[in-house]
Amino acid sequence: MSDEYYLELSENPVQFENASSVNNVFFDEANKQVFAVRSGGATGVVVKGPDDKNSLAFRMDDKGEVKCIKFSLGNKILAVQRSTKSVDFINFIPDPPQSEFSQECKTKNASILGFCWTTWNEIVFVTDQGIEFYQILPEKRSLKLLKSQSINVNWYMYCPETAVLLLSTTVQGNVIQPFAFKSATMSKMSKFEIELPSVPKQAKLSLSERDIAVATIYNQLFVMYLKHHSRTTNSPGAEVVLYHLPREGTCKKTHVLKLNTTGKFALNVVDNLVVVHHQSSQTSLIFDIKLKELEGNVNVHQPVLPALSINPYKVPLTGPAAAPSQAPVPCELYSSSWSVFQPDIIISASEGFLWYLQVKLQPTLNLLQDKGKLMDFLLRRRDCKMVILSVCSQMLVGGDKGNLTVVATVFDKLNQVYKEYLDAEQAYSTAMESGPSRSSTCKRPVRTQAVIDQSDMYTHVLSSFSEKKGVKHKFIIAVLMEYIRSLNQFQIPVQHYLYELVIKTLVQHNLFYMLHQFLQYHVLSDSKPLRLATANDEIVEVLLSKQQVLGALRFIRSVGGHDNVSARKFLDAARQTNDSMLFYTIFRFFEQRNMKLRGNPAFNQGEHCEEHVTYFKQVFGENAMMKQVTT
Amino acid sequence: MPESMIKEGILATDHTNADDQEEKKILFYHPIEIETNEKIRNVGLCEAIVQFTRTFCPSKPAKSLHTQKNRQFFHEPEESYWMVMVVRNPMVEKPNKDGKPPTVEYQEEEIIDSVYGSVLQQCYSMYKLFNGTFNRAFEAGGVELLIQKLEKFFYRYLQTLHLQSCDLLDVFGGISFFPLDKMTYLKIQSFVNRVEESMSLVKYTAFLYNDQLIWSGLEQEDMRILYKYLTTSLFPRHTEPELAGRDSPLRPEVAGNLFLTGPVNLKDPDAKFRFPRIIVNTEESYEELHLIVYKAMSAAVCFMVNATVDLSREFCEQLDGLVGPQLTLLASDICEQYNINRRSSGPEKEPQFKFIYFNHMNLAEKSTIHMRKTASVSLTSVHPDLMKILGDINCDFARIDEDEEIIVKAMTDYWVVGKKSDQRELYVILNQKNANLIEVNEEVKRLCATQFNNIFFLD
């Protein structure tokens, strides 16, 4: 059963003390740290990060209820907000923790909504009347105002990855003003409006921060808006509308994800997929914005896969009631106590767990029937290599066998990605050769798992497939040729072992005329003839093992290799046939070859043919030996 | 009249073991009008010659007998079945003075053994392609069935033999391959594999373009004779009406796709879905197949389907629907590639030489001597004397296994060069009056370097 769930919670969640009346829990998306603040910090603050390096515990004075608490990058300075007027700071460098210092917001009568760290020592205060950008001077225990901007703010949202801050402005709240931060500078980006499902009758805040999320998908920053179902429009369900927010230029509505249902939703982004959780049905949907839909507007997307629940998850019992022997209990998925954070974090504050959401690719094999679409989907995933290779294996054998057209489509998709990588690699090395001045602008291309090269295909798919029993050799050859065709189409030089595989298969089935035709049209040619020689050896071996000694000799002669072959190998095979005329013929052939090579029909010592020479004399007599012509 | 060259064609057997009934040994005799006694006498003579020569070399009995007026060729394609062809030597009438009747002089050395020996073998291969072996017919329906089959086939076939235009190419019985780049070739592979996969009845496929072979799923020997049939019989029958003009009553097609065998028009409610049957792999599996030849533009594809299956209208429509669009696309791809290659090789000058190339390994043949093959004639662009020299050189080559080279200065100021290396033979005719031997040798070397580095000649 568990094979079909394509979403799962990380196996080792971050555990923390669950939220209670004495323990407040905070989450910082920038450092991915959970803060458990007991009694305002007086009885301890426990910070848990994604790994132990980011975890620490300390005490601070209880100076009132904590509203917000976050470390700057690298845990250097801790900021704590306890009132709407000021933020308090504690230096954690050089030694933690030192006594606090405080900063009031500059704007009169403004109340602080919150703050975000943009670097290790720069911070933005967001107030209802604007933003204030400060630099902290820890040794002086003071802050310096870098810049401020006055604007009415309903709520704000910050994307730590890109250091972009979104402010909800205007009465309805649907005009978004983004700001971008970069070491001591702050720049205003062009504002944009989010289309509401219907025009509200009275002027009131109509866009809630709960319906907005911001995340980077395929290296682009998107604002995701959960547009609820509206009775006035004809849309059959809620949608997620994606606004692309470029560094420069205007923000545009670019994608619409159709949810086809209504209710309460939450968003995550995992491996560049948008995951939409639906609470009432306890299922999730995934969308890939790069997957082109066949019909309609290209920017309207349907879920890639059928809606399914997250893989059921069991947690060990904790607390005084728990005995070590007790079995873990199922965890309530889609619980109302869950909080979802970007990009891929799910927190259950009441149970004290932080999970990362993960996509499992293996189940998609059976859920997505269209192999071409499946390949498009898989090639964009992070850990896709083994899954792609198993798709390839699967489509070649068994009941799920695809036809050659499907096989060709899949090969072309793989080789397209492969070729792009090879080109990038080529461009990089050319740039490196042309001198260091230019190479600094050119980064070495990253080889992602989606780059499936010839050796991957050979090792994991083609070599075992070609030896599979019960597969028609016609199909094997057709598949191999299809792969070679695809490589050629993308102008990728074909590796010798693929040719060898074709040759081996042809020879095993006695399809010499086909082999000959392929050679004739240089389909099975190699840039390095030496490598083809190994394939030739293999042909010879196969022929000899089938006692087709003359055939082997003819073959090796046709490829011009007869001067270098082992005479002993042929004579051994000829002896085994018990056909003395055949032995005679082969023997004579090599005598003539020796004559041609060395001017003497005798075999060299190193050829180890003495036994055969003796046999020849026995059967045909000494006089039958070829004589050296003395000049 | 080319027919006049064949004096007699005899097919006889000692299979019946009926020594007392000489007449029954004769399975087929052309011309049919000859009196029975004479037939028996001639067959007896042939039998005697073969038996007599067998005492000298049991494994290689006589192949031909030279006489003043005729030349006889013997061929034993299957054990105890003998084919004999008697060819008249050309004659020259020399007018005599004094009103005496002209003296007839027979040119006994004009006919080349290897050429007509090959023609006789080809007769058998062609018969076998459409009818299977003699012995099969004999086993199936006795001598009556065999005679019936032989008469049906040879009556028509002998009329299409044009012995006068037979030459070196008949000795080779080669296949002309279409030069093609690797990518387009792979696309054709892919096409063939996909059609064979989706039309599982199709057992073998052969792909030709411009009457030249690109791919054969059949074995070499079967393809060799099928190629001969396609290029000298089937294709010319369909291209000649086109050449004749638009008013041709035959097969009205508008540059579209069509079946060259089987139904003329798929939409015709009375269309018959009968295709020629061919027999291949006679040594091993002895397969009987329907031969479907489908053409789109210059591309022709032979689909071979097991003959035990009856082909229906549905099958033909399905094939037409599947193959038609793809093949048209492929044909225009090939055409485009071909033109690119031709352009890149530069403007073609009228070369100073003509050649015939043949490779025994893959049967690849190429000739710039022969202009065009049609059903009726094979046109050569050189004098018959030169063709004769080529034939003679070929005979010399056949006698020895070693590689060699022969350079001949012909009477007409032409140089003729024959080269044999390993499995390949090359014959060049140079028109350089004042060249000396060294220059001719240099010229041929240059020719080998420029002409034969192309796609055909891997070896």
Coordinates of C-alpha atoms in Angstrom, one line a residue, chain A residues 17-476:
Chain A
E17 CA 8.5 20.7 23.5
N18 CA 4.9 21.1 22.4
A19 CA 3.1 24.4 22.8
S20 CA 1.3 25.0 26.0
S21 CA 0.2 27.7 28.4
V22 CA 3.8 28.0 29.7
N23 CA 5.6 27.2 26.5
N24 CA 5.3 29.4 23.5
V25 CA 6.6 28.0 20.2
F26 CA 7.9 30.2 17.3
F27 CA 9.3 29.2 13.9
D28 CA 11.8 31.2 11.9
E29 CA 11.6 30.4 8.2
A30 CA 14.9 32.0 7.5
N31 CA 17.0 29.7 9.7
K32 CA 14.4 27.0 9.9
Q33 CA 14.6 27.1 13.7
V34 CA 11.9 26.3 16.2
F35 CA 12.0 28.4 19.4
A36 CA 10.4 26.9 22.5
V37 CA 10.2 29.8 25.0
R38 CA 9.3 28.8 28.5
S39 CA 7.9 31.4 30.8
G40 CA 9.0 34.3 28.6
G41 CA 12.5 32.9 28.5
A42 CA 13.2 32.9 32.2
T43 CA 13.1 29.1 32.5
G44 CA 14.8 28.6 29.2
V45 CA 14.7 29.0 25.5
V46 CA 15.4 25.9 23.4
V47 CA 16.2 26.4 19.8
K48 CA 16.1 23.5 17.4
G49 CA 17.3 23.7 13.9
P50 CA 17.3 21.2 11.0
D51 CA 20.5 19.7 12.4
D52 CA 22.2 19.7 15.7
K53 CA 24.6 22.5 14.7
N54 CA 21.7 25.0 14.7
S55 CA 20.4 23.8 18.0
L56 CA 21.1 25.6 21.3
A57 CA 19.5 26.5 24.6
F58 CA 19.9 29.6 26.8
R59 CA 18.0 31.7 29.3
M60 CA 16.9 35.3 29.1
D61 CA 15.1 37.6 31.5
D62 CA 11.3 37.5 31.3
K63 CA 10.5 41.1 30.2
G64 CA 6.9 40.3 29.1
E65 CA 5.3 38.1 26.5
V66 CA 7.4 37.4 23.5
K67 CA 5.7 38.2 20.2
C68 CA 8.4 37.2 17.9
I69 CA 12.0 35.8 18.2
K70 CA 14.6 35.2 15.5
F71 CA 18.3 34.8 15.2
S72 CA 20.2 36.7 12.5
L73 CA 22.0 34.5 10.0
G74 CA 24.6 32.3 11.7
N75 CA 23.0 32.7 15.1
K76 CA 25.0 35.9 15.7
I77 CA 22.4 38.2 17.1
L78 CA 19.1 37.4 18.6
A79 CA 16.1 39.7 18.1
V80 CA 13.1 39.6 20.4
Q81 CA 10.0 41.6 20.0
R82 CA 7.9 42.0 23.2
S83 CA 6.0 45.2 22.4
T84 CA 4.6 47.0 19.4
K85 CA 7.1 49.8 19.9
S86 CA 10.5 48.3 20.1
V87 CA 12.7 45.2 19.4
D88 CA 15.3 44.0 21.8
F89 CA 18.7 42.5 20.8
I90 CA 21.1 40.1 22.4
N91 CA 24.6 39.6 21.0
F92 CA 25.6 36.0 20.8
I93 CA 29.1 36.9 19.6
P94 CA 31.7 36.6 20.8
D95 CA 30.1 34.8 23.7
P96 CA 26.4 34.1 24.4
P97 CA 24.4 35.6 25.7
Q98 CA 25.2 39.1 26.7
S99 CA 22.9 41.7 28.0
E100 CA 20.1 43.2 25.9
F101 CA 20.0 46.4 24.0
S102 CA 16.8 47.8 22.4
Q103 CA 15.6 49.8 19.4
E104 CA 12.4 51.7 19.2
C105 CA 10.8 52.3 15.8
K106 CA 11.4 55.7 14.5
T107 CA 7.9 56.5 13.1
K108 CA 5.8 58.1 15.7
N109 CA 2.6 56.3 16.7
A110 CA 3.5 53.4 14.5
S111 CA 3.2 49.9 15.8
I112 CA 5.7 47.2 14.9
L113 CA 4.0 44.3 13.0
G114 CA 7.2 42.3 13.0
F115 CA 10.8 42.2 11.7
C116 CA 13.0 40.2 9.3
W117 CA 16.7 39.6 9.3
T118 CA 18.2 40.2 5.8
T119 CA 21.9 39.5 6.7
W120 CA 23.8 38.6 9.9
N121 CA 23.6 42.3 11.0
E122 CA 20.9 43.9 9.0
I123 CA 17.2 43.9 10.0
V124 CA 14.0 45.4 8.7
F125 CA 11.2 46.5 11.0
V126 CA 7.8 46.3 9.5
T127 CA 5.3 48.7 11.0
D128 CA 1.7 49.6 10.1
Q129 CA 3.1 52.8 8.6
G130 CA 6.1 51.6 6.7
I131 CA 9.4 49.9 7.0
E132 CA 12.7 50.8 8.7
F133 CA 16.0 49.2 7.6
Y134 CA 18.7 49.1 10.2
Q135 CA 22.3 48.0 10.5
I136 CA 23.3 46.6 13.9
L137 CA 26.7 47.5 15.4
P138 CA 27.0 44.8 18.0
E139 CA 30.1 46.0 19.6
K140 CA 28.6 49.5 20.1
R141 CA 25.3 47.8 21.1
S142 CA 23.4 50.2 18.9
L143 CA 21.6 50.4 15.5
K144 CA 22.0 52.6 12.6
L145 CA 19.1 53.5 10.3
L146 CA 20.0 52.8 6.7
K147 CA 16.8 53.6 5.1
S148 CA 13.1 53.9 5.7
Q149 CA 10.0 54.0 3.6
S150 CA 6.6 55.2 4.7
I151 CA 3.6 53.2 3.4
N152 CA 0.4 51.9 5.0
V153 CA 0.9 48.2 5.7
N154 CA -1.9 45.6 6.5
W155 CA 0.5 42.7 6.8
Y156 CA 3.8 41.5 5.4
M157 CA 5.5 38.4 4.1
Y158 CA 9.2 37.7 3.7
C159 CA 11.1 35.4 1.5
P160 CA 14.4 34.7 3.1
E161 CA 15.9 32.9 0.1
T162 CA 15.6 36.0 -2.1
A163 CA 15.5 38.6 0.6
V164 CA 12.3 40.0 -0.8
L165 CA 9.7 41.5 1.4
L166 CA 6.0 41.8 0.4
L167 CA 3.8 44.4 1.9
S168 CA 0.0 44.3 1.7
T169 CA -1.3 47.9 1.1
T170 CA -4.5 49.7 0.4
V171 CA -7.8 49.2 2.2
Q172 CA -8.6 45.9 0.5
G173 CA -5.1 44.8 1.0
N174 CA -4.7 43.4 -2.5
V175 CA -2.1 45.8 -3.8
I176 CA 1.3 44.3 -3.0
Q177 CA 4.4 46.4 -2.7
P178 CA 7.6 44.3 -2.8
F179 CA 11.1 45.4 -1.6
A180 CA 14.3 43.7 -2.3
F181 CA 17.3 43.8 0.1
K182 CA 21.0 43.4 -0.6
S183 CA 23.9 44.2 1.7
A184 CA 22.9 47.7 3.1
T185 CA 20.7 48.6 0.2
M186 CA 17.0 48.4 -0.2
S187 CA 15.2 48.7 -3.5
K188 CA 11.5 49.2 -4.2
M189 CA 10.2 46.8 -6.8
S190 CA 7.2 47.6 -8.9
K191 CA 3.9 47.0 -7.1
F192 CA 1.1 44.8 -8.4
E193 CA -2.4 44.0 -7.7
I194 CA -3.8 40.6 -6.9
E195 CA -7.2 39.9 -8.6
L196 CA -9.8 39.2 -6.0
P197 CA -12.5 36.6 -6.8
S198 CA -15.1 39.3 -6.5
V199 CA -15.2 43.0 -5.9
P200 CA -16.1 43.4 -2.2
K201 CA -19.2 45.5 -1.5
Q202 CA -17.7 47.6 1.2
A203 CA -14.2 48.8 1.7
K204 CA -12.6 46.3 4.0
L205 CA -9.5 44.2 4.1
S206 CA -10.2 41.4 1.6
L207 CA -6.9 39.7 1.1
S208 CA -5.7 37.7 4.0
E209 CA -2.0 36.8 4.5
R210 CA -3.2 33.2 5.0
D211 CA -4.0 33.0 1.3
I212 CA -0.6 34.2 0.2
A213 CA 2.7 32.4 0.0
V214 CA 5.9 33.2 -1.6
A215 CA 8.5 30.7 -2.9
T216 CA 11.0 30.2 -5.5
I217 CA 10.1 27.6 -8.2
Y218 CA 12.6 26.7 -10.9
N219 CA 14.8 29.6 -9.6
Q220 CA 12.0 32.2 -10.2
L221 CA 10.3 34.0 -7.4
F222 CA 6.5 33.5 -7.3
V223 CA 3.8 34.8 -5.2
M224 CA 1.1 32.2 -4.8
Y225 CA -2.4 33.3 -4.2
L226 CA -5.0 30.8 -3.0
K227 CA -8.1 32.1 -4.7
H228 CA -11.1 30.7 -3.1
H229 CA -14.2 29.5 -4.9
S230 CA -16.6 32.3 -5.5
R231 CA -20.3 31.8 -6.2
T232 CA -20.4 34.8 -8.6
T233 CA -17.9 33.4 -11.0
N234 CA -18.4 30.1 -12.8
S235 CA -15.2 28.5 -11.7
P236 CA -15.9 25.0 -10.5
G237 CA -13.5 25.2 -7.6
A238 CA -10.7 27.1 -5.9
E239 CA -7.5 27.9 -7.7
V240 CA -4.0 28.8 -6.9
V241 CA -2.9 31.8 -9.0
L242 CA 0.9 32.3 -9.5
Y243 CA 2.4 35.7 -10.0
H244 CA 5.9 35.8 -11.3
L245 CA 7.9 38.4 -9.5
P246 CA 11.1 39.2 -11.5
R247 CA 14.0 41.2 -10.0
E248 CA 13.3 43.9 -12.5
G249 CA 10.2 44.6 -14.5
T250 CA 6.6 44.1 -13.6
C251 CA 5.0 41.2 -11.9
K252 CA 2.7 39.1 -14.0
K253 CA 0.1 36.5 -13.4
T254 CA 1.5 33.5 -15.2
H255 CA 0.0 30.3 -14.0
V256 CA -3.4 29.0 -12.7
L257 CA -3.5 25.8 -10.8
K258 CA -7.0 24.2 -10.9
L259 CA -7.9 22.6 -7.6
N260 CA -11.4 21.4 -8.8
T261 CA -12.7 21.5 -5.2
T262 CA -13.4 23.9 -2.4
G263 CA -12.5 24.1 1.3
K264 CA -9.4 24.8 3.4
F265 CA -6.1 24.6 1.7
A266 CA -2.4 25.0 2.5
L267 CA 0.6 25.3 0.2
N268 CA 4.1 23.9 0.1
V269 CA 6.7 23.8 -2.6
V270 CA 8.8 20.7 -2.8
D271 CA 11.3 19.9 -5.5
N272 CA 9.9 22.7 -7.6
L273 CA 6.4 21.2 -7.3
V274 CA 3.6 23.1 -5.8
V275 CA 1.8 21.0 -3.3
V276 CA -1.7 21.9 -2.3
H277 CA -3.0 20.2 0.9
H278 CA -6.8 19.9 1.2
Q279 CA -7.9 19.5 4.8
S280 CA -11.4 18.2 4.4
S281 CA -10.6 15.4 2.0
Q282 CA -7.2 14.8 3.8
T283 CA -5.4 14.7 0.4
S284 CA -2.8 16.6 -1.4
L285 CA -2.4 17.6 -5.0
I286 CA 0.8 18.3 -6.9
F287 CA 1.4 20.7 -9.8
D288 CA 4.4 21.2 -12.0
I289 CA 4.2 24.5 -13.7
K290 CA 6.6 23.4 -16.4
L291 CA 4.4 20.6 -17.5
K292 CA 2.5 21.7 -20.6
E293 CA -1.1 20.8 -20.7
L294 CA -2.2 19.4 -24.0
E295 CA -5.4 21.4 -24.3
G296 CA -6.4 24.9 -23.6
N297 CA -4.3 27.7 -22.2
V298 CA -0.8 26.5 -21.5
N299 CA -0.8 28.3 -18.2
V300 CA -3.7 26.5 -16.8
H301 CA -2.6 23.4 -15.0
Q302 CA -4.4 20.4 -13.7
P303 CA -2.8 18.2 -11.0
V304 CA -0.1 16.0 -12.3
L305 CA -1.3 13.0 -10.3
P306 CA -4.5 12.0 -8.7
A307 CA -5.2 13.4 -5.2
L308 CA -3.7 11.3 -2.5
S309 CA -3.0 11.5 1.2
I310 CA 0.4 11.9 2.5
N311 CA 1.9 8.6 3.4
P312 CA 0.5 7.5 6.8
Y313 CA 3.0 8.3 9.5
K314 CA 3.5 6.8 13.0
V315 CA 5.1 8.6 15.9
P316 CA 6.5 7.1 19.0
L317 CA 4.5 7.9 22.1
T318 CA 6.1 10.5 24.4
G319 CA 5.4 11.8 27.8
P320 CA 5.0 10.0 31.1
A321 CA 2.5 7.5 29.7
A322 CA 4.9 6.2 27.2
A323 CA 6.6 2.9 27.9
P324 CA 9.5 1.9 25.7
S325 CA 7.9 -1.2 24.5
Q326 CA 4.8 0.5 23.2
A327 CA 4.2 0.5 19.5
P328 CA 4.2 3.9 17.7
V329 CA 0.8 5.3 17.1
P330 CA -0.5 6.7 13.8
C331 CA 0.0 10.4 13.5
E332 CA -3.0 12.5 12.6
L333 CA -2.4 13.9 9.2
Y334 CA -3.9 17.1 8.0
S335 CA -4.6 18.0 11.6
S336 CA -6.0 21.4 12.4
S337 CA -3.1 22.1 14.6
W338 CA -0.7 21.8 11.6
S339 CA 1.1 24.9 10.5
V340 CA 2.5 24.9 7.0
F341 CA 5.6 27.0 6.2
Q342 CA 7.5 27.6 2.9
P343 CA 8.9 26.0 1.2
D344 CA 8.4 22.5 2.5
I345 CA 7.8 22.6 6.2
I346 CA 5.0 21.2 8.2
I347 CA 4.8 21.9 12.0
S348 CA 2.6 20.3 14.5
A349 CA 3.0 22.7 17.5
S350 CA 0.7 20.7 19.7
E351 CA 2.7 17.5 19.3
G352 CA 6.1 19.1 19.0
F353 CA 7.1 18.0 15.5
L354 CA 8.7 19.7 12.6
W355 CA 8.7 17.7 9.3
Y356 CA 10.0 18.3 5.9
L357 CA 7.6 17.3 3.2
Q358 CA 9.1 15.0 0.6
V359 CA 8.1 13.7 -2.8
K360 CA 8.6 10.1 -3.6
L361 CA 9.1 9.4 -7.3
Q362 CA 8.7 5.7 -7.5
P363 CA 4.9 5.7 -7.1
T364 CA 4.5 8.1 -10.0
L365 CA 5.5 5.3 -12.3
N366 CA 2.2 3.6 -11.9
L367 CA 0.1 6.7 -11.5
L368 CA 1.2 8.5 -14.7
Q369 CA 0.4 6.3 -17.7
D370 CA 1.6 8.7 -20.4
K371 CA 5.3 7.8 -20.5
G372 CA 6.3 11.0 -22.3
K373 CA 4.6 13.1 -19.7
L374 CA 6.1 11.0 -16.9
M375 CA 9.5 11.5 -18.3
D376 CA 9.0 15.3 -18.5
F377 CA 7.9 15.2 -14.9
L378 CA 10.8 13.0 -13.7
L379 CA 13.5 14.8 -15.6
R380 CA 12.8 17.9 -13.5
R381 CA 13.0 16.2 -10.2
R382 CA 16.0 16.2 -7.9
D383 CA 16.6 12.5 -7.2
C384 CA 15.3 11.2 -10.4
K385 CA 18.1 9.1 -11.9
M386 CA 17.2 5.7 -10.6
V387 CA 13.5 6.2 -11.1
I388 CA 14.1 7.2 -14.7
L389 CA 16.2 4.2 -15.3
S390 CA 13.6 2.0 -13.8
V391 CA 11.0 3.5 -16.0
C392 CA 13.2 2.7 -19.0
S393 CA 13.6 -0.9 -17.9
Q394 CA 10.0 -1.2 -17.2
M395 CA 8.9 0.0 -20.6
L396 CA 11.1 -2.5 -22.4
V397 CA 10.0 -5.7 -20.6
G398 CA 7.0 -7.1 -18.9
G399 CA 3.3 -6.5 -19.3
D400 CA 3.8 -2.7 -19.2
K401 CA 5.9 -2.8 -22.3
G402 CA 5.6 0.3 -24.4
N403 CA 5.7 0.4 -28.1
L404 CA 8.6 1.7 -30.1
T405 CA 7.1 5.1 -30.6
V406 CA 6.9 5.5 -26.8
V407 CA 10.4 4.2 -26.4
A408 CA 11.6 6.7 -29.0
T409 CA 9.8 9.5 -27.2
V410 CA 11.4 8.6 -23.9
F411 CA 14.9 8.3 -25.4
D412 CA 14.6 11.6 -27.2
K413 CA 13.6 13.3 -23.9
L414 CA 16.5 11.8 -22.1
N415 CA 19.0 12.7 -24.8
Q416 CA 17.7 16.3 -25.0
V417 CA 18.7 16.9 -21.4
Y418 CA 22.0 14.9 -21.9
K419 CA 22.8 17.0 -24.9
E420 CA 22.1 20.3 -23.1
Y421 CA 24.5 19.2 -20.4
L422 CA 27.2 18.2 -22.9
D423 CA 26.9 21.6 -24.7
A424 CA 27.1 23.5 -21.5
E425 CA 30.2 21.5 -20.5
Q426 CA 31.7 22.1 -23.9
A427 CA 31.0 25.9 -23.7
Y428 CA 32.6 25.9 -20.3
S429 CA 35.8 24.2 -21.3
T430 CA 36.0 26.5 -24.4
A431 CA 35.7 29.5 -22.1
M432 CA 38.3 28.1 -19.8
E433 CA 40.8 27.6 -22.7
S434 CA 40.2 31.1 -24.0
G435 CA 41.6 32.6 -20.8
P436 CA 40.7 33.2 -17.2
S437 CA 39.3 36.7 -17.8
R438 CA 36.2 35.3 -19.5
S439 CA 36.0 32.1 -17.5
S440 CA 35.1 34.0 -14.3
T441 CA 31.7 34.9 -15.8
C442 CA 31.1 31.3 -16.8
K443 CA 30.3 28.7 -14.2
R444 CA 31.0 25.1 -14.5
P445 CA 27.7 23.4 -15.4
V446 CA 26.2 21.3 -12.7
R447 CA 25.4 17.8 -13.6
T448 CA 22.0 17.0 -12.2
Q449 CA 20.6 13.6 -11.8
A450 CA 18.5 14.2 -14.9
V451 CA 21.6 13.8 -17.1
I452 CA 21.3 10.1 -18.0
D453 CA 24.3 9.3 -20.2
Q454 CA 25.1 6.3 -22.3
S455 CA 26.9 4.5 -19.6
D456 CA 23.9 4.8 -17.3
M457 CA 21.6 3.5 -20.0
Y458 CA 24.0 0.7 -20.8
T459 CA 24.7 -0.4 -17.3
H460 CA 21.2 -0.1 -15.8
V461 CA 18.9 -0.7 -18.8
L462 CA 20.2 -1.9 -22.1
S463 CA 22.8 -4.6 -21.3
S464 CA 20.5 -6.6 -19.0
F465 CA 17.6 -6.0 -21.4
S466 CA 19.5 -7.4 -24.3
E467 CA 20.1 -10.6 -22.5
K468 CA 16.6 -11.0 -21.2
K469 CA 15.0 -14.3 -22.1
G470 CA 11.6 -14.2 -23.7
V471 CA 12.2 -10.8 -25.4
K472 CA 12.2 -11.0 -29.2
H473 CA 15.5 -10.2 -30.7
K474 CA 13.8 -8.1 -33.2
F475 CA 12.5 -5.9 -30.5
I476 CA 15.9 -5.8 -28.8

